[in-house]
Amino acid sequence: MADPPAAHPAPDSPLILVADDSLLEQRYVARILEQQGGWRAVFARNGEEALALLAKTQPALLLTDMNMPRMDGLTLVEKVREKHPHVPVVLMTGSGSERVAVAALKAGAADYVAKQALSHDLVSVLDRVLSAGQAALRRYQVLRGMTRRSSQYVLENDPALVPPLVAQFREDLIEMGLCDVTGATRAGIALEEALLNAVYHGNLEVSSELREGGDSAFHKLAAERRSRAPYAERRVRVAARLTSAQATFVVLDQGPGFDVSKLPDPTEDTFIERASGRGILLMRAFMDEVRYNATGNRVTMVKRRDRASADE
């Protein structure tokens, strides 16, 4: 196993296990994790080494490359989901691994980062997954299930309102016994994408194409429209109904909608690297059903009870 580069993160900072057979990429990822994120890092050269280290080091998160000798990233995701369900997995995807990455998301990975965007996106993605997992784990340890829960919300076009609502839904999923911490984290990411889509693309009508050259133009236009008619008066309506068998979430915005027939296929090559495709891909990967109305301004997502939870 390769030695990680020297760094000095805080001794109590989260430990990230990185599986990658390239020493050069290990060093590059280590600099990002330790200097930008303030996290500790430990390394494995392949999936087999990663599984062995998981039992010894108990990392907060596993960050893995897709293409490795002896055990690839997809197989590793499946093994971790089976043996260490409380450890979230994030993928590093390169060109040509799009279809395998989609399969890994469906198999249990919590999120992904394109390799060419590591310096820009890695810390924010890991921070989101870590925060979601830690919050869900705390609730999982102290709360038990209930038979039914229904709720409705009306949100202003403020993205800051999305994370606390998603946190509540994650807690609801765990309390109902529909999934474990990792499953709730994945469902929460799908819900966050749907809610942000409703705010940005639905009510504020800000195109994701503005993100192709960076985020500044995208967020600048969104901020302007939050205080300008007719965008400012629009609201996002959210309905949730959870039973012991499944959870159904409905997100409705007041924007003009879009042509649902033109939604791209998330399994097609290069889709995973598009800024405009991330939300749809994650929603479809992490929910059992994703349905849009004919207008395109309402999405219904269904999360059925995990098999492991059903067997308990």
PDB file of C-alpha atoms in Angstrom:
ATOM      1  CA  MET A   1       0.000   0.000   0.000  1.00  0.00           C
ATOM      2  CA  ALA A   2       1.323   3.409  -0.976  1.00  0.00           C
ATOM      3  CA  ASP A   3       2.285   5.869   1.723  1.00  0.00           C
ATOM      4  CA  PRO A   4       0.174   9.044   1.798  1.00  0.00           C
ATOM      5  CA  PRO A   5       1.894  12.393   1.464  1.00  0.00           C
ATOM      6  CA  ALA A   6       2.814  14.220   4.632  1.00  0.00           C
ATOM      7  CA  ALA A   7       0.183  16.677   5.940  1.00  0.00           C
ATOM      8  CA  HIS A   8      -1.043  18.046   9.238  1.00  0.00           C
ATOM      9  CA  PRO A   9      -4.832  17.945   9.506  1.00  0.00           C
ATOM     10  CA  ALA A  10      -6.442  18.044  12.956  1.00  0.00           C
ATOM     11  CA  PRO A  11      -6.129  14.705  14.813  1.00  0.00           C
ATOM     12  CA  ASP A  12      -9.900  14.531  15.319  1.00  0.00           C
ATOM     13  CA  SER A  13     -10.825  15.493  11.744  1.00  0.00           C
ATOM     14  CA  PRO A  14     -12.837  12.983   9.687  1.00  0.00           C
ATOM     15  CA  LEU A  15     -10.803  10.196   8.116  1.00  0.00           C
ATOM     16  CA  ILE A  16     -11.285   9.655   4.388  1.00  0.00           C
ATOM     17  CA  LEU A  17     -10.257   6.324   2.854  1.00  0.00           C
ATOM     18  CA  VAL A  18      -9.128   6.801  -0.752  1.00  0.00           C
ATOM     19  CA  ALA A  19      -8.971   3.806  -3.116  1.00  0.00           C
ATOM     20  CA  ASP A  20      -6.889   4.558  -6.209  1.00  0.00           C
ATOM     21  CA  ASP A  21      -4.103   2.590  -7.857  1.00  0.00           C
ATOM     22  CA  SER A  22      -2.283   5.691  -9.119  1.00  0.00           C
ATOM     23  CA  LEU A  23       0.248   7.176  -6.707  1.00  0.00           C
ATOM     24  CA  LEU A  24       0.138  10.471  -8.616  1.00  0.00           C
ATOM     25  CA  GLU A  25      -3.626  10.737  -8.238  1.00  0.00           C
ATOM     26  CA  GLN A  26      -3.363   9.752  -4.574  1.00  0.00           C
ATOM     27  CA  ARG A  27      -1.066  12.695  -3.951  1.00  0.00           C
ATOM     28  CA  TYR A  28      -3.326  15.069  -5.865  1.00  0.00           C
ATOM     29  CA  VAL A  29      -6.439  13.969  -3.967  1.00  0.00           C
ATOM     30  CA  ALA A  30      -4.541  14.099  -0.666  1.00  0.00           C
ATOM     31  CA  ARG A  31      -3.659  17.752  -1.176  1.00  0.00           C
ATOM     32  CA  ILE A  32      -7.298  18.608  -1.820  1.00  0.00           C
ATOM     33  CA  LEU A  33      -8.598  16.612   1.149  1.00  0.00           C
ATOM     34  CA  GLU A  34      -6.030  17.852   3.628  1.00  0.00           C
ATOM     35  CA  GLN A  35      -5.504  21.447   2.494  1.00  0.00           C
ATOM     36  CA  GLN A  36      -9.001  22.395   1.305  1.00  0.00           C
ATOM     37  CA  GLY A  37     -11.123  20.079   3.439  1.00  0.00           C
ATOM     38  CA  GLY A  38      -8.976  19.750   6.546  1.00  0.00           C
ATOM     39  CA  TRP A  39      -9.554  15.975   6.569  1.00  0.00           C
ATOM     40  CA  ARG A  40      -7.177  13.115   7.246  1.00  0.00           C
ATOM     41  CA  ALA A  41      -6.591  10.594   4.472  1.00  0.00           C
ATOM     42  CA  VAL A  42      -5.539   6.966   4.243  1.00  0.00           C
ATOM     43  CA  PHE A  43      -4.952   5.110   0.978  1.00  0.00           C
ATOM     44  CA  ALA A  44      -5.573   1.757  -0.692  1.00  0.00           C
ATOM     45  CA  ARG A  45      -4.381   0.683  -4.138  1.00  0.00           C
ATOM     46  CA  ASN A  46      -7.442  -1.415  -4.968  1.00  0.00           C
ATOM     47  CA  GLY A  47     -10.786  -2.600  -3.666  1.00  0.00           C
ATOM     48  CA  GLU A  48      -9.389  -5.514  -1.703  1.00  0.00           C
ATOM     49  CA  GLU A  49      -7.037  -3.266   0.257  1.00  0.00           C
ATOM     50  CA  ALA A  50      -9.868  -0.805   0.809  1.00  0.00           C
ATOM     51  CA  LEU A  51     -12.097  -3.488   2.340  1.00  0.00           C
ATOM     52  CA  ALA A  52      -9.308  -4.596   4.651  1.00  0.00           C
ATOM     53  CA  LEU A  53      -8.688  -1.006   5.776  1.00  0.00           C
ATOM     54  CA  LEU A  54     -12.387  -0.362   6.343  1.00  0.00           C
ATOM     55  CA  ALA A  55     -12.448  -2.870   9.173  1.00  0.00           C
ATOM     56  CA  LYS A  56      -9.292  -1.443  10.777  1.00  0.00           C
ATOM     57  CA  THR A  57      -9.595   2.308  10.354  1.00  0.00           C
ATOM     58  CA  GLN A  58     -13.383   2.912  10.424  1.00  0.00           C
ATOM     59  CA  PRO A  59     -13.283   5.900   8.045  1.00  0.00           C
ATOM     60  CA  ALA A  60     -16.061   8.458   7.823  1.00  0.00           C
ATOM     61  CA  LEU A  61     -16.218   8.061   4.032  1.00  0.00           C
ATOM     62  CA  LEU A  62     -14.744   6.030   1.182  1.00  0.00           C
ATOM     63  CA  LEU A  63     -13.614   7.874  -1.959  1.00  0.00           C
ATOM     64  CA  THR A  64     -12.861   5.451  -4.773  1.00  0.00           C
ATOM     65  CA  ASP A  65     -11.667   5.429  -8.354  1.00  0.00           C
ATOM     66  CA  MET A  66     -13.724   3.344 -10.788  1.00  0.00           C
ATOM     67  CA  ASN A  67     -10.925   1.524 -12.630  1.00  0.00           C
ATOM     68  CA  MET A  68      -8.563  -0.436 -10.366  1.00  0.00           C
ATOM     69  CA  PRO A  69      -6.852  -3.857 -10.531  1.00  0.00           C
ATOM     70  CA  ARG A  70      -8.105  -6.892  -8.570  1.00  0.00           C
ATOM     71  CA  MET A  71     -11.414  -5.216  -7.607  1.00  0.00           C
ATOM     72  CA  ASP A  72     -12.954  -2.276  -9.452  1.00  0.00           C
ATOM     73  CA  GLY A  73     -14.989   0.553  -8.002  1.00  0.00           C
ATOM     74  CA  LEU A  74     -18.382  -0.971  -8.824  1.00  0.00           C
ATOM     75  CA  THR A  75     -17.612  -4.224  -7.045  1.00  0.00           C
ATOM     76  CA  LEU A  76     -16.178  -2.267  -4.122  1.00  0.00           C
ATOM     77  CA  VAL A  77     -19.398  -0.242  -3.782  1.00  0.00           C
ATOM     78  CA  GLU A  78     -21.437  -3.445  -3.654  1.00  0.00           C
ATOM     79  CA  LYS A  79     -19.149  -4.983  -1.015  1.00  0.00           C
ATOM     80  CA  VAL A  80     -19.155  -1.864   1.161  1.00  0.00           C
ATOM     81  CA  ARG A  81     -22.940  -1.588   0.952  1.00  0.00           C
ATOM     82  CA  GLU A  82     -23.162  -5.206   2.135  1.00  0.00           C
ATOM     83  CA  LYS A  83     -20.490  -5.234   4.852  1.00  0.00           C
ATOM     84  CA  HIS A  84     -20.215  -1.587   5.964  1.00  0.00           C
ATOM     85  CA  PRO A  85     -23.622   0.026   5.237  1.00  0.00           C
ATOM     86  CA  HIS A  86     -22.910   3.055   7.456  1.00  0.00           C
ATOM     87  CA  VAL A  87     -19.871   4.146   5.407  1.00  0.00           C
ATOM     88  CA  PRO A  88     -20.906   6.331   2.436  1.00  0.00           C
ATOM     89  CA  VAL A  89     -19.049   5.870  -0.859  1.00  0.00           C
ATOM     90  CA  VAL A  90     -18.240   8.646  -3.332  1.00  0.00           C
ATOM     91  CA  LEU A  91     -16.957   7.854  -6.825  1.00  0.00           C
ATOM     92  CA  MET A  92     -14.239   9.540  -8.851  1.00  0.00           C
ATOM     93  CA  THR A  93     -15.293   9.159 -12.476  1.00  0.00           C
ATOM     94  CA  GLY A  94     -13.138   9.506 -15.555  1.00  0.00           C
ATOM     95  CA  SER A  95     -13.993   9.687 -19.219  1.00  0.00           C
ATOM     96  CA  GLY A  96     -15.353   6.377 -20.438  1.00  0.00           C
ATOM     97  CA  SER A  97     -16.661   5.185 -17.036  1.00  0.00           C
ATOM     98  CA  GLU A  98     -20.093   6.815 -17.256  1.00  0.00           C
ATOM     99  CA  ARG A  99     -22.178   3.651 -17.524  1.00  0.00           C
ATOM    100  CA  VAL A 100     -20.289   1.900 -14.740  1.00  0.00           C
ATOM    101  CA  ALA A 101     -20.661   4.975 -12.554  1.00  0.00           C
ATOM    102  CA  VAL A 102     -24.429   4.965 -13.051  1.00  0.00           C
ATOM    103  CA  ALA A 103     -24.487   1.298 -12.050  1.00  0.00           C
ATOM    104  CA  ALA A 104     -22.422   2.094  -8.941  1.00  0.00           C
ATOM    105  CA  LEU A 105     -24.843   4.857  -7.924  1.00  0.00           C
ATOM    106  CA  LYS A 106     -27.702   2.378  -8.215  1.00  0.00           C
ATOM    107  CA  ALA A 107     -25.685  -0.185  -6.234  1.00  0.00           C
ATOM    108  CA  GLY A 108     -25.239   2.113  -3.257  1.00  0.00           C
ATOM    109  CA  ALA A 109     -22.761   4.935  -3.875  1.00  0.00           C
ATOM    110  CA  ALA A 110     -23.771   8.247  -2.288  1.00  0.00           C
ATOM    111  CA  ASP A 111     -22.447  10.643  -4.955  1.00  0.00           C
ATOM    112  CA  TYR A 112     -19.794  11.123  -7.615  1.00  0.00           C
ATOM    113  CA  VAL A 113     -17.212  13.673  -8.762  1.00  0.00           C
ATOM    114  CA  ALA A 114     -15.745  13.870 -12.254  1.00  0.00           C
ATOM    115  CA  LYS A 115     -11.943  13.666 -12.102  1.00  0.00           C
ATOM    116  CA  GLN A 116     -11.493  16.796 -14.173  1.00  0.00           C
ATOM    117  CA  ALA A 117     -13.552  18.716 -11.577  1.00  0.00           C
ATOM    118  CA  LEU A 118     -11.879  17.409  -8.397  1.00  0.00           C
ATOM    119  CA  SER A 119     -10.265  20.709  -7.421  1.00  0.00           C
ATOM    120  CA  HIS A 120     -13.579  22.544  -7.797  1.00  0.00           C
ATOM    121  CA  ASP A 121     -16.191  20.010  -6.617  1.00  0.00           C
ATOM    122  CA  LEU A 122     -14.569  17.380  -4.395  1.00  0.00           C
ATOM    123  CA  VAL A 123     -14.661  19.238  -1.074  1.00  0.00           C
ATOM    124  CA  SER A 124     -18.245  20.454  -1.476  1.00  0.00           C
ATOM    125  CA  VAL A 125     -19.505  17.001  -2.472  1.00  0.00           C
ATOM    126  CA  LEU A 126     -17.733  15.232   0.385  1.00  0.00           C
ATOM    127  CA  ASP A 127     -18.841  17.875   2.867  1.00  0.00           C
ATOM    128  CA  ARG A 128     -22.454  17.365   1.832  1.00  0.00           C
ATOM    129  CA  VAL A 129     -22.260  13.581   2.064  1.00  0.00           C
ATOM    130  CA  LEU A 130     -20.433  13.663   5.410  1.00  0.00           C
ATOM    131  CA  SER A 131     -22.865  16.155   6.925  1.00  0.00           C
ATOM    132  CA  ALA A 132     -25.857  14.166   5.716  1.00  0.00           C
ATOM    133  CA  GLY A 133     -24.466  10.887   6.980  1.00  0.00           C
ATOM    134  CA  GLN A 134     -23.472  12.185  10.398  1.00  0.00           C
ATOM    135  CA  ALA A 135     -26.824  13.860  10.982  1.00  0.00           C
ATOM    136  CA  ALA A 136     -28.709  10.767   9.894  1.00  0.00           C
ATOM    137  CA  LEU A 137     -26.566   8.489  12.067  1.00  0.00           C
ATOM    138  CA  ARG A 138     -27.283  10.532  15.185  1.00  0.00           C
ATOM    139  CA  ARG A 139     -31.011  10.307  14.547  1.00  0.00           C
ATOM    140  CA  TYR A 140     -30.767   6.624  13.728  1.00  0.00           C
ATOM    141  CA  GLN A 141     -29.181   5.913  17.099  1.00  0.00           C
ATOM    142  CA  VAL A 142     -31.900   7.547  19.200  1.00  0.00           C
ATOM    143  CA  LEU A 143     -35.193   7.258  17.248  1.00  0.00           C
ATOM    144  CA  ARG A 144     -37.458   4.348  16.390  1.00  0.00           C
ATOM    145  CA  GLY A 145     -40.139   3.737  13.790  1.00  0.00           C
ATOM    146  CA  MET A 146     -43.737   4.849  13.532  1.00  0.00           C
ATOM    147  CA  THR A 147     -46.637   3.642  11.367  1.00  0.00           C
ATOM    148  CA  ARG A 148     -47.410   6.679   9.174  1.00  0.00           C
ATOM    149  CA  ARG A 149     -46.358  10.276   8.669  1.00  0.00           C
ATOM    150  CA  SER A 150     -47.688  12.940   6.303  1.00  0.00           C
ATOM    151  CA  SER A 151     -46.520  16.529   5.907  1.00  0.00           C
ATOM    152  CA  GLN A 152     -46.825  19.522   3.575  1.00  0.00           C
ATOM    153  CA  TYR A 153     -44.553  22.526   3.119  1.00  0.00           C
ATOM    154  CA  VAL A 154     -44.571  25.768   1.153  1.00  0.00           C
ATOM    155  CA  LEU A 155     -41.098  27.181   0.489  1.00  0.00           C
ATOM    156  CA  GLU A 156     -39.919  30.564  -0.712  1.00  0.00           C
ATOM    157  CA  ASN A 157     -37.240  30.630  -3.404  1.00  0.00           C
ATOM    158  CA  ASP A 158     -34.399  30.500  -0.890  1.00  0.00           C
ATOM    159  CA  PRO A 159     -31.912  27.628  -1.426  1.00  0.00           C
ATOM    160  CA  ALA A 160     -30.907  27.909   2.251  1.00  0.00           C
ATOM    161  CA  LEU A 161     -34.291  26.429   3.197  1.00  0.00           C
ATOM    162  CA  VAL A 162     -33.588  23.195   1.325  1.00  0.00           C
ATOM    163  CA  PRO A 163     -30.969  21.510   3.596  1.00  0.00           C
ATOM    164  CA  PRO A 164     -33.045  21.674   6.816  1.00  0.00           C
ATOM    165  CA  LEU A 165     -36.105  20.290   5.036  1.00  0.00           C
ATOM    166  CA  VAL A 166     -34.048  17.485   3.508  1.00  0.00           C
ATOM    167  CA  ALA A 167     -32.617  16.727   6.971  1.00  0.00           C
ATOM    168  CA  GLN A 168     -36.156  16.356   8.282  1.00  0.00           C
ATOM    169  CA  PHE A 169     -37.069  13.972   5.479  1.00  0.00           C
ATOM    170  CA  ARG A 170     -33.940  11.888   6.129  1.00  0.00           C
ATOM    171  CA  GLU A 171     -34.935  11.590   9.765  1.00  0.00           C
ATOM    172  CA  ASP A 172     -38.458  10.584   8.750  1.00  0.00           C
ATOM    173  CA  LEU A 173     -37.136   7.815   6.494  1.00  0.00           C
ATOM    174  CA  ILE A 174     -35.009   6.384   9.310  1.00  0.00           C
ATOM    175  CA  GLU A 175     -37.736   6.708  11.929  1.00  0.00           C
ATOM    176  CA  MET A 176     -40.154   4.848   9.664  1.00  0.00           C
ATOM    177  CA  GLY A 177     -37.611   2.057   9.207  1.00  0.00           C
ATOM    178  CA  LEU A 178     -37.648   2.480   5.436  1.00  0.00           C
ATOM    179  CA  CYS A 179     -33.850   2.491   5.106  1.00  0.00           C
ATOM    180  CA  ASP A 180     -30.619   2.707   7.047  1.00  0.00           C
ATOM    181  CA  VAL A 181     -28.374   5.749   7.363  1.00  0.00           C
ATOM    182  CA  THR A 182     -26.759   5.242   3.969  1.00  0.00           C
ATOM    183  CA  GLY A 183     -30.119   4.774   2.269  1.00  0.00           C
ATOM    184  CA  ALA A 184     -31.479   7.905   3.924  1.00  0.00           C
ATOM    185  CA  THR A 185     -28.399   9.851   2.841  1.00  0.00           C
ATOM    186  CA  ARG A 186     -28.915   8.765  -0.775  1.00  0.00           C
ATOM    187  CA  ALA A 187     -32.614   9.592  -0.722  1.00  0.00           C
ATOM    188  CA  GLY A 188     -31.809  12.946   0.872  1.00  0.00           C
ATOM    189  CA  ILE A 189     -29.435  13.806  -1.955  1.00  0.00           C
ATOM    190  CA  ALA A 190     -32.165  13.008  -4.507  1.00  0.00           C
ATOM    191  CA  LEU A 191     -34.636  15.183  -2.601  1.00  0.00           C
ATOM    192  CA  GLU A 192     -32.146  18.034  -2.409  1.00  0.00           C
ATOM    193  CA  GLU A 193     -31.632  17.898  -6.160  1.00  0.00           C
ATOM    194  CA  ALA A 194     -35.388  17.915  -6.815  1.00  0.00           C
ATOM    195  CA  LEU A 195     -35.983  20.853  -4.472  1.00  0.00           C
ATOM    196  CA  LEU A 196     -33.118  22.910  -5.867  1.00  0.00           C
ATOM    197  CA  ASN A 197     -34.307  22.179  -9.384  1.00  0.00           C
ATOM    198  CA  ALA A 198     -37.754  23.464  -8.412  1.00  0.00           C
ATOM    199  CA  VAL A 199     -36.266  26.671  -6.998  1.00  0.00           C
ATOM    200  CA  TYR A 200     -33.616  27.445  -9.603  1.00  0.00           C
ATOM    201  CA  HIS A 201     -34.914  25.916 -12.832  1.00  0.00           C
ATOM    202  CA  GLY A 202     -38.633  25.967 -12.052  1.00  0.00           C
ATOM    203  CA  ASN A 203     -39.564  29.140 -10.189  1.00  0.00           C
ATOM    204  CA  LEU A 204     -36.537  31.282 -11.055  1.00  0.00           C
ATOM    205  CA  GLU A 205     -36.138  29.868 -14.588  1.00  0.00           C
ATOM    206  CA  VAL A 206     -32.333  29.863 -14.396  1.00  0.00           C
ATOM    207  CA  SER A 207     -30.802  27.520 -16.958  1.00  0.00           C
ATOM    208  CA  SER A 208     -28.145  25.055 -15.857  1.00  0.00           C
ATOM    209  CA  GLU A 209     -26.266  25.886 -19.065  1.00  0.00           C
ATOM    210  CA  LEU A 210     -24.987  28.988 -17.248  1.00  0.00           C
ATOM    211  CA  ARG A 211     -22.932  26.642 -15.064  1.00  0.00           C
ATOM    212  CA  GLU A 212     -20.873  25.327 -17.959  1.00  0.00           C
ATOM    213  CA  GLY A 213     -18.441  28.227 -17.523  1.00  0.00           C
ATOM    214  CA  GLY A 214     -18.592  28.345 -13.714  1.00  0.00           C
ATOM    215  CA  ASP A 215     -21.204  29.025 -11.044  1.00  0.00           C
ATOM    216  CA  SER A 216     -20.993  32.807 -10.734  1.00  0.00           C
ATOM    217  CA  ALA A 217     -23.322  33.746 -13.609  1.00  0.00           C
ATOM    218  CA  PHE A 218     -25.840  31.124 -12.514  1.00  0.00           C
ATOM    219  CA  HIS A 219     -26.057  32.338  -8.903  1.00  0.00           C
ATOM    220  CA  LYS A 220     -25.987  36.008  -9.898  1.00  0.00           C
ATOM    221  CA  LEU A 221     -29.071  35.635 -12.078  1.00  0.00           C
ATOM    222  CA  ALA A 222     -30.832  33.527  -9.426  1.00  0.00           C
ATOM    223  CA  ALA A 223     -30.189  36.201  -6.770  1.00  0.00           C
ATOM    224  CA  GLU A 224     -31.557  38.915  -9.047  1.00  0.00           C
ATOM    225  CA  ARG A 225     -34.743  37.020  -9.844  1.00  0.00           C
ATOM    226  CA  ARG A 226     -35.513  36.183  -6.217  1.00  0.00           C
ATOM    227  CA  SER A 227     -36.615  39.814  -5.729  1.00  0.00           C
ATOM    228  CA  ARG A 228     -38.127  40.452  -9.176  1.00  0.00           C
ATOM    229  CA  ALA A 229     -41.653  39.734 -10.448  1.00  0.00           C
ATOM    230  CA  PRO A 230     -42.993  37.307 -11.476  1.00  0.00           C
ATOM    231  CA  TYR A 231     -40.328  35.034  -9.973  1.00  0.00           C
ATOM    232  CA  ALA A 232     -40.432  36.420  -6.428  1.00  0.00           C
ATOM    233  CA  GLU A 233     -44.093  35.521  -5.888  1.00  0.00           C
ATOM    234  CA  ARG A 234     -43.675  31.873  -6.852  1.00  0.00           C
ATOM    235  CA  ARG A 235     -43.441  29.127  -4.247  1.00  0.00           C
ATOM    236  CA  VAL A 236     -42.350  25.495  -4.071  1.00  0.00           C
ATOM    237  CA  ARG A 237     -44.925  23.133  -2.591  1.00  0.00           C
ATOM    238  CA  VAL A 238     -43.769  19.856  -1.095  1.00  0.00           C
ATOM    239  CA  ALA A 239     -45.898  16.943   0.101  1.00  0.00           C
ATOM    240  CA  ALA A 240     -44.549  13.834   1.813  1.00  0.00           C
ATOM    241  CA  ARG A 241     -46.362  10.658   2.829  1.00  0.00           C
ATOM    242  CA  LEU A 242     -44.473   7.867   4.575  1.00  0.00           C
ATOM    243  CA  THR A 243     -45.766   4.445   5.564  1.00  0.00           C
ATOM    244  CA  SER A 244     -44.006   1.279   6.669  1.00  0.00           C
ATOM    245  CA  ALA A 245     -43.840   0.179   3.004  1.00  0.00           C
ATOM    246  CA  GLN A 246     -42.707   3.293   1.132  1.00  0.00           C
ATOM    247  CA  ALA A 247     -42.258   7.056   1.091  1.00  0.00           C
ATOM    248  CA  THR A 248     -43.775   9.298  -1.579  1.00  0.00           C
ATOM    249  CA  PHE A 249     -42.506  12.841  -2.115  1.00  0.00           C
ATOM    250  CA  VAL A 250     -44.158  15.348  -4.457  1.00  0.00           C
ATOM    251  CA  VAL A 251     -42.354  18.587  -5.383  1.00  0.00           C
ATOM    252  CA  LEU A 252     -44.364  21.206  -7.291  1.00  0.00           C
ATOM    253  CA  ASP A 253     -43.054  24.535  -8.548  1.00  0.00           C
ATOM    254  CA  GLN A 254     -44.968  27.437 -10.117  1.00  0.00           C
ATOM    255  CA  GLY A 255     -42.713  27.909 -13.114  1.00  0.00           C
ATOM    256  CA  PRO A 256     -43.646  27.264 -16.757  1.00  0.00           C
ATOM    257  CA  GLY A 257     -42.335  23.695 -16.678  1.00  0.00           C
ATOM    258  CA  PHE A 258     -40.447  21.950 -19.479  1.00  0.00           C
ATOM    259  CA  ASP A 259     -40.912  19.341 -22.174  1.00  0.00           C
ATOM    260  CA  VAL A 260     -40.625  16.070 -20.270  1.00  0.00           C
ATOM    261  CA  SER A 261     -40.247  14.101 -23.529  1.00  0.00           C
ATOM    262  CA  LYS A 262     -36.886  15.796 -24.065  1.00  0.00           C
ATOM    263  CA  LEU A 263     -35.330  14.518 -20.839  1.00  0.00           C
ATOM    264  CA  PRO A 264     -32.024  12.867 -21.807  1.00  0.00           C
ATOM    265  CA  ASP A 265     -31.187   9.275 -21.019  1.00  0.00           C
ATOM    266  CA  PRO A 266     -28.916   9.359 -17.916  1.00  0.00           C
ATOM    267  CA  THR A 267     -27.147   6.174 -19.026  1.00  0.00           C
ATOM    268  CA  GLU A 268     -25.867   7.631 -22.274  1.00  0.00           C
ATOM    269  CA  ASP A 269     -22.139   8.299 -22.624  1.00  0.00           C
ATOM    270  CA  THR A 270     -20.844  11.601 -21.166  1.00  0.00           C
ATOM    271  CA  PHE A 271     -24.206  12.357 -19.477  1.00  0.00           C
ATOM    272  CA  ILE A 272     -22.659  11.952 -16.040  1.00  0.00           C
ATOM    273  CA  GLU A 273     -20.169  14.747 -16.764  1.00  0.00           C
ATOM    274  CA  ARG A 274     -22.789  17.323 -17.765  1.00  0.00           C
ATOM    275  CA  ALA A 275     -23.630  20.108 -15.328  1.00  0.00           C
ATOM    276  CA  SER A 276     -27.265  19.921 -16.447  1.00  0.00           C
ATOM    277  CA  GLY A 277     -27.598  16.185 -15.924  1.00  0.00           C
ATOM    278  CA  ARG A 278     -26.426  15.685 -12.369  1.00  0.00           C
ATOM    279  CA  GLY A 279     -29.749  16.232 -10.600  1.00  0.00           C
ATOM    280  CA  ILE A 280     -31.813  13.949 -12.818  1.00  0.00           C
ATOM    281  CA  LEU A 281     -29.197  11.207 -12.664  1.00  0.00           C
ATOM    282  CA  LEU A 282     -29.053  11.230  -8.860  1.00  0.00           C
ATOM    283  CA  MET A 283     -32.827  11.361  -8.481  1.00  0.00           C
ATOM    284  CA  ARG A 284     -33.300   8.342 -10.726  1.00  0.00           C
ATOM    285  CA  ALA A 285     -30.417   6.438  -9.181  1.00  0.00           C
ATOM    286  CA  PHE A 286     -31.489   6.949  -5.557  1.00  0.00           C
ATOM    287  CA  MET A 287     -35.283   6.733  -5.820  1.00  0.00           C
ATOM    288  CA  ASP A 288     -37.292   3.691  -6.939  1.00  0.00           C
ATOM    289  CA  GLU A 289     -39.635   5.818  -9.052  1.00  0.00           C
ATOM    290  CA  VAL A 290     -39.327   9.314 -10.525  1.00  0.00           C
ATOM    291  CA  ARG A 291     -42.332  10.647 -12.453  1.00  0.00           C
ATOM    292  CA  TYR A 292     -43.016  14.079 -13.940  1.00  0.00           C
ATOM    293  CA  ASN A 293     -46.404  15.495 -14.830  1.00  0.00           C
ATOM    294  CA  ALA A 294     -47.106  16.464 -18.437  1.00  0.00           C
ATOM    295  CA  THR A 295     -46.251  20.116 -17.753  1.00  0.00           C
ATOM    296  CA  GLY A 296     -42.906  19.302 -16.166  1.00  0.00           C
ATOM    297  CA  ASN A 297     -43.408  21.410 -13.023  1.00  0.00           C
ATOM    298  CA  ARG A 298     -44.241  18.532 -10.673  1.00  0.00           C
ATOM    299  CA  VAL A 299     -42.088  15.534  -9.848  1.00  0.00           C
ATOM    300  CA  THR A 300     -43.192  12.550  -7.780  1.00  0.00           C
ATOM    301  CA  MET A 301     -40.502  10.375  -6.212  1.00  0.00           C
ATOM    302  CA  VAL A 302     -41.066   7.041  -4.478  1.00  0.00           C
ATOM    303  CA  LYS A 303     -38.611   5.359  -2.090  1.00  0.00           C
ATOM    304  CA  ARG A 304     -39.644   1.818  -1.200  1.00  0.00           C
ATOM    305  CA  ARG A 305     -38.510   0.082   1.941  1.00  0.00           C
ATOM    306  CA  ASP A 306     -35.023  -1.369   1.630  1.00  0.00           C
ATOM    307  CA  ARG A 307     -34.822  -5.140   1.657  1.00  0.00           C
ATOM    308  CA  ALA A 308     -32.447  -5.105   4.632  1.00  0.00           C
ATOM    309  CA  SER A 309     -34.869  -2.949   6.613  1.00  0.00           C
ATOM    310  CA  ALA A 310     -37.803  -5.161   5.625  1.00  0.00           C
ATOM    311  CA  ASP A 311     -35.981  -8.256   6.933  1.00  0.00           C
ATOM    312  CA  GLU A 312     -35.366  -6.785  10.389  1.00  0.00           C
TER     313      GLU A 312
END
